[in-house]
Amino acid sequence: MDATKKIKAVLDQLNTVMVGKSAQVEASVACLLAGGHLLIEDVPGVGKTTLAHALARTFGLAFSRVQFTADLMPSDLLGVSVYERGSESFVFHPGPVFAQVLLADEINRASPKTQSALLEAMEEKQVTVEGATRALPQPFFVIATQNPHDQLGTYALPESQLDRFLMRISLGYPERRAERELLASEGRREYADALPAVLSALELAALQQAVGRVHVADPLLDYVQDLIAATRSGRWFVQGLSPRAGIALLRVARAQALIAGRDYVAPDDVQAVLPACTAHRLVPVGNAGRGAVEQVRAMIEAVPLA
């Protein structure tokens, strides 16, 4: 399998749906190639769910969609055991989490109790229901959308939940030319639902293995450690990145390098993915005067290459 051609086919198809959002599309593909979960955050109506649908269709995986609401219960996600008279026993009925891709739409509109039901699934690729542990299908991805936390009816995701997401991206409003195309075609949602699969599960697994083989040189590791140390210095953020976050950053940087057609990670790869990989894990210091993403970018400018 030619990894470069396959990845290009994936990106080309997604860009036919997400007009003018090539950077966000590339970040999303890098996240899934790295084997992580993706959080798409923005105001309603800018294409978050459309992108999630397009990703699930393009990657050719079995998926389910759950609309998160305030009355959604953990059992609605995980499943429940029901007594059946014929067998005179309780039979487990799996919930929508038992899919290769779970589209968690507006995840922050569910209660914290329901949000926490995903913690084990996202970290361990399994769920424990009524004392029994059940493995989830492989691969297993969560692609979640959320609205800004200052909107009515939302519950902020706890830090432990945010840390389970490998990347968080924002789509933003479209440029004028792209918006004109969307207005003329009345949106692209129906296109996303009809997309063919570009990859099979086996091809996706092969690409993920190829990501793991991308070389990371010692000077590049030095640079990554300098960036991590900067987050812990107290100058930029209240608390710094954990070792787990550093490992996650390198996984996505490897995927970014593979997308670029290289078998080694360059500093540009790290810089490109650093905001989306780390901003949702960091809180800027009180006098920063910037959001987390802008603060990460400012820190990148201040940390010299070794």
Coordinates of N, CA and C in Angstrom, one line a residue, residues 1-133:
M1 N 0.8 -1.2 0.0 CA 0.0 0.0 0.0 C 0.9 1.3 0.0
D2 N 0.6 2.2 -0.9 CA 1.3 3.5 -0.9 C 0.6 4.4 0.1
A3 N 1.3 4.6 1.2 CA 0.7 5.5 2.3 C 0.4 6.9 1.8
T4 N 1.3 7.5 1.0 CA 1.2 8.8 0.5 C -0.1 9.0 -0.3
K5 N -0.3 8.0 -1.2 CA -1.5 8.1 -2.1 C -2.8 7.9 -1.3
K6 N -2.8 7.0 -0.4 CA -4.0 6.7 0.4 C -4.3 7.9 1.2
I7 N -3.3 8.6 1.9 CA -3.6 9.7 2.7 C -4.1 10.9 1.8
K8 N -3.5 11.0 0.6 CA -4.0 12.1 -0.3 C -5.4 11.9 -0.7
A9 N -5.8 10.6 -0.9 CA -7.2 10.3 -1.3 C -8.1 10.7 -0.2
V10 N -7.7 10.4 1.0 CA -8.5 10.7 2.2 C -8.7 12.2 2.3
L11 N -7.6 13.0 2.2 CA -7.7 14.4 2.3 C -8.5 15.0 1.2
D12 N -8.3 14.5 0.0 CA -9.1 15.1 -1.2 C -10.6 14.9 -1.0
Q13 N -11.0 13.7 -0.5 CA -12.4 13.5 -0.3 C -13.0 14.4 0.8
L14 N -12.3 14.5 1.9 CA -12.8 15.3 3.0 C -12.8 16.8 2.6
N15 N -11.9 17.2 1.8 CA -11.9 18.7 1.3 C -13.0 19.0 0.4
T16 N -13.6 18.0 -0.3 CA -14.8 18.3 -1.1 C -16.0 18.6 -0.3
V17 N -16.0 18.2 1.0 CA -17.1 18.4 1.9 C -16.8 19.7 2.8
M18 N -15.6 19.7 3.3 CA -15.2 20.8 4.2 C -14.5 21.9 3.4
V19 N -15.3 22.7 2.7 CA -14.7 23.7 1.8 C -13.9 24.8 2.5
G20 N -12.7 25.0 2.1 CA -11.9 26.0 2.7 C -11.3 25.7 4.1
K21 N -11.4 24.5 4.5 CA -10.9 24.1 5.9 C -9.8 23.0 5.8
S22 N -8.9 23.2 4.9 CA -7.9 22.1 4.6 C -7.0 21.9 5.8
A23 N -6.7 23.0 6.6 CA -5.8 22.8 7.7 C -6.5 22.0 8.8
Q24 N -7.8 22.3 9.1 CA -8.5 21.5 10.1 C -8.7 20.1 9.6
V25 N -8.9 19.9 8.4 CA -9.1 18.5 7.8 C -7.8 17.7 8.0
E26 N -6.7 18.3 7.7 CA -5.4 17.7 7.9 C -5.1 17.3 9.4
A27 N -5.5 18.3 10.2 CA -5.3 18.0 11.7 C -6.1 16.8 12.1
S28 N -7.4 16.8 11.6 CA -8.3 15.7 12.0 C -7.7 14.3 11.6
V29 N -7.2 14.3 10.3 CA -6.7 13.0 9.8 C -5.4 12.6 10.6
A30 N -4.6 13.6 10.9 CA -3.4 13.3 11.7 C -3.8 12.7 13.1
C31 N -4.8 13.2 13.7 CA -5.3 12.7 15.0 C -5.7 11.3 14.9
L32 N -6.5 10.9 13.9 CA -7.0 9.6 13.8 C -5.9 8.6 13.3
L33 N -5.0 9.1 12.5 CA -3.9 8.2 12.1 C -3.0 7.9 13.3
A34 N -2.9 8.9 14.3 CA -2.2 8.7 15.5 C -2.9 7.8 16.5
G35 N -4.1 7.4 16.2 CA -4.9 6.6 17.1 C -5.6 7.3 18.2
G36 N -5.8 8.6 18.1 CA -6.4 9.4 19.2 C -7.8 9.8 19.0
H37 N -8.4 10.4 20.0 CA -9.8 10.9 19.9 C -9.7 12.4 19.6
L38 N -10.8 12.8 18.9 CA -10.8 14.2 18.4 C -12.0 15.0 19.0
L39 N -11.7 16.2 19.4 CA -12.7 17.1 19.9 C -12.8 18.3 19.0
I40 N -14.0 18.6 18.5 CA -14.2 19.7 17.6 C -15.1 20.7 18.3
E41 N -14.5 21.8 18.6 CA -15.2 22.9 19.4 C -15.4 24.1 18.6
D42 N -16.7 24.6 18.6 CA -17.0 25.8 17.9 C -18.5 26.2 18.1
V43 N -18.9 27.3 17.6 CA -20.3 27.7 17.7 C -21.1 26.8 16.9
P44 N -22.5 26.8 17.1 CA -23.3 25.9 16.3 C -23.3 26.4 14.8
G45 N -23.4 25.4 13.9 CA -23.7 25.8 12.5 C -22.5 26.0 11.6
V46 N -21.3 25.7 12.1 CA -20.1 25.9 11.3 C -19.5 24.6 10.6
G47 N -20.2 23.5 10.9 CA -19.8 22.3 10.2 C -19.2 21.2 11.1
K48 N -19.3 21.3 12.4 CA -18.6 20.4 13.3 C -19.2 18.9 13.0
T49 N -20.5 18.8 13.1 CA -21.0 17.5 12.9 C -20.8 16.9 11.5
T50 N -20.8 17.8 10.5 CA -20.6 17.4 9.1 C -19.2 16.9 9.0
L51 N -18.2 17.5 9.6 CA -16.8 17.0 9.6 C -16.7 15.6 10.3
A52 N -17.4 15.5 11.4 CA -17.4 14.2 12.1 C -18.0 13.1 11.2
H53 N -19.1 13.4 10.6 CA -19.7 12.4 9.7 C -18.8 12.0 8.5
A54 N -18.2 13.1 8.0 CA -17.3 12.8 6.8 C -16.1 12.0 7.2
L55 N -15.5 12.2 8.4 CA -14.4 11.4 8.8 C -14.8 10.0 9.0
A56 N -15.9 9.7 9.7 CA -16.3 8.4 9.9 C -16.6 7.6 8.6
R57 N -17.2 8.3 7.7 CA -17.5 7.6 6.4 C -16.2 7.4 5.6
T58 N -15.3 8.3 5.6 CA -14.1 8.2 4.8 C -13.2 7.1 5.3
F59 N -13.1 7.0 6.6 CA -12.3 6.0 7.2 C -12.9 4.6 7.2
G60 N -14.1 4.5 6.6 CA -14.7 3.1 6.4 C -14.9 2.3 7.6
L61 N -15.3 2.9 8.7 CA -15.5 2.2 9.9 C -16.9 2.2 10.4
A62 N -17.3 1.1 11.1 CA -18.7 1.1 11.6 C -18.9 2.2 12.7
F63 N -19.9 3.0 12.5 CA -20.0 4.1 13.5 C -21.5 4.3 13.9
S64 N -21.6 4.9 15.1 CA -22.9 5.3 15.6 C -22.8 6.7 16.1
R65 N -24.0 7.4 16.1 CA -24.0 8.8 16.5 C -25.0 8.9 17.7
V66 N -24.5 9.7 18.7 CA -25.4 10.0 19.9 C -25.5 11.5 20.0
Q67 N -26.7 12.0 20.1 CA -26.9 13.4 20.4 C -27.0 13.5 22.0
F68 N -26.0 14.2 22.5 CA -25.9 14.3 23.9 C -26.8 15.4 24.4
T69 N -27.6 15.1 25.4 CA -28.6 16.0 26.0 C -28.6 15.9 27.5
A70 N -29.2 16.8 28.1 CA -29.1 16.9 29.6 C -29.7 15.6 30.2
D71 N -30.7 15.0 29.6 CA -31.3 13.8 30.2 C -30.7 12.5 29.7
L72 N -29.6 12.5 29.0 CA -28.9 11.3 28.5 C -28.3 10.6 29.7
M73 N -28.5 9.3 29.9 CA -28.0 8.6 31.0 C -26.8 7.7 30.5
P74 N -25.9 7.3 31.5 CA -24.8 6.5 31.1 C -25.2 5.2 30.4
S75 N -26.3 4.6 30.9 CA -26.8 3.4 30.2 C -27.2 3.6 28.8
D76 N -27.7 4.8 28.5 CA -28.0 5.1 27.1 C -26.8 5.0 26.2
L77 N -25.6 5.2 26.7 CA -24.4 5.1 26.0 C -23.8 3.7 26.0
L78 N -23.7 3.1 27.2 CA -23.0 1.9 27.4 C -23.8 0.6 27.1
G79 N -25.1 0.7 27.4 CA -25.9 -0.4 27.3 C -26.5 -0.9 28.6
V80 N -27.4 -1.9 28.6 CA -28.0 -2.3 29.8 C -28.4 -3.8 29.7
S81 N -28.5 -4.4 30.8 CA -28.9 -5.8 30.8 C -30.5 -5.9 31.1
V82 N -31.1 -6.7 30.2 CA -32.6 -6.8 30.3 C -32.9 -8.3 30.6
Y83 N -33.9 -8.5 31.5 CA -34.3 -9.8 31.8 C -35.2 -10.3 30.7
E84 N -34.9 -11.5 30.2 CA -35.6 -12.2 29.1 C -36.3 -13.4 29.6
R85 N -37.6 -13.5 29.5 CA -38.3 -14.7 30.1 C -37.9 -16.0 29.4
G86 N -37.7 -15.9 28.1 CA -37.4 -17.1 27.4 C -36.2 -17.9 27.9
S87 N -35.2 -17.1 28.2 CA -33.9 -17.7 28.7 C -33.8 -17.7 30.2
E88 N -34.8 -17.0 30.8 CA -34.8 -16.8 32.3 C -33.5 -16.3 32.8
S89 N -32.9 -15.3 32.1 CA -31.7 -14.7 32.5 C -31.6 -13.3 31.9
F90 N -30.6 -12.5 32.5 CA -30.4 -11.2 32.0 C -29.5 -11.2 30.8
V91 N -29.9 -10.5 29.7 CA -29.1 -10.4 28.5 C -28.6 -9.0 28.3
F92 N -27.4 -8.8 28.1 CA -26.8 -7.5 27.9 C -27.1 -7.0 26.4
H93 N -27.6 -5.8 26.4 CA -27.9 -5.1 25.1 C -26.9 -4.0 25.0
P94 N -25.9 -4.1 24.1 CA -24.9 -3.1 24.0 C -25.4 -1.7 23.5
G95 N -24.8 -0.7 24.0 CA -25.2 0.7 23.6 C -24.4 1.2 22.4
P96 N -24.6 2.4 22.0 CA -23.9 2.9 20.8 C -22.4 3.0 20.9
V97 N -21.9 3.0 22.2 CA -20.5 3.0 22.3 C -19.8 1.8 21.7
F98 N -20.5 0.8 21.4 CA -19.9 -0.4 20.8 C -19.9 -0.3 19.3
A99 N -19.0 0.7 18.9 CA -18.8 0.9 17.5 C -17.4 1.3 17.3
Q100 N -16.9 1.3 16.0 CA -15.5 1.7 15.8 C -15.3 3.2 15.9
V101 N -16.4 3.9 15.5 CA -16.3 5.4 15.6 C -17.6 5.8 16.3
L102 N -17.5 6.5 17.4 CA -18.6 7.1 18.1 C -18.7 8.6 17.9
L103 N -19.7 9.0 17.2 CA -19.9 10.5 17.0 C -20.7 11.0 18.2
A104 N -20.0 11.7 19.1 CA -20.6 12.2 20.3 C -21.0 13.7 20.0
D105 N -22.2 13.9 19.6 CA -22.6 15.3 19.2 C -23.0 16.1 20.3
E106 N -22.3 17.3 20.4 CA -22.6 18.3 21.5 C -22.4 17.6 22.9
I107 N -21.2 17.0 23.0 CA -20.9 16.2 24.2 C -21.0 17.0 25.5
N108 N -20.8 18.3 25.5 CA -20.9 19.1 26.7 C -22.3 19.5 27.1
R109 N -23.3 19.0 26.4 CA -24.7 19.2 26.8 C -25.2 18.1 27.7
A110 N -24.4 17.1 27.9 CA -24.8 16.0 28.8 C -24.3 16.3 30.2
S111 N -24.8 15.7 31.2 CA -24.4 15.9 32.6 C -23.0 15.3 32.8
P112 N -22.3 15.8 33.8 CA -21.0 15.3 34.1 C -21.0 13.8 34.4
K113 N -22.1 13.2 34.9 CA -22.2 11.8 35.2 C -22.1 11.0 33.9
T114 N -22.8 11.5 32.9 CA -22.8 10.8 31.6 C -21.5 11.0 30.8
Q115 N -21.0 12.2 30.9 CA -19.7 12.5 30.3 C -18.6 11.5 30.9
S116 N -18.6 11.3 32.2 CA -17.6 10.4 32.8 C -17.8 9.0 32.4
A117 N -18.9 8.6 31.8 CA -19.1 7.2 31.4 C -18.2 6.9 30.2
L118 N -17.7 7.9 29.5 CA -16.8 7.7 28.4 C -15.3 7.6 28.8
L119 N -15.0 7.9 30.1 CA -13.6 7.9 30.5 C -12.9 6.6 30.2
E120 N -13.5 5.5 30.8 CA -12.9 4.2 30.6 C -12.8 3.8 29.1
A121 N -13.9 4.1 28.4 CA -13.9 3.7 27.0 C -12.8 4.3 26.2
M122 N -12.6 5.6 26.5 CA -11.6 6.4 25.7 C -10.1 6.0 26.1
E123 N -9.9 5.6 27.3 CA -8.6 5.3 27.8 C -8.2 3.9 27.6
E124 N -9.1 3.0 28.0 CA -8.8 1.6 28.1 C -9.4 0.8 26.9
K125 N -10.3 1.4 26.1 CA -10.9 0.7 24.9 C -11.8 -0.4 25.5
Q126 N -12.4 -0.2 26.6 CA -13.3 -1.2 27.2 C -14.3 -0.4 28.1
V127 N -15.4 -1.1 28.4 CA -16.4 -0.5 29.4 C -16.8 -1.6 30.4
T128 N -17.0 -1.1 31.6 CA -17.5 -2.0 32.7 C -18.9 -1.6 33.0
V129 N -19.8 -2.6 32.8 CA -21.2 -2.4 33.0 C -21.7 -3.5 34.0
E130 N -22.3 -3.1 35.1 CA -22.9 -4.1 36.0 C -21.8 -5.1 36.5
G131 N -20.6 -4.6 36.6 CA -19.5 -5.5 37.1 C -18.8 -6.3 36.1
A132 N -19.3 -6.3 34.9 CA -18.6 -7.1 33.8 C -17.9 -6.1 32.8
T133 N -16.7 -6.5 32.5 CA -15.9 -5.7 31.6 C -16.0 -6.2 30.2

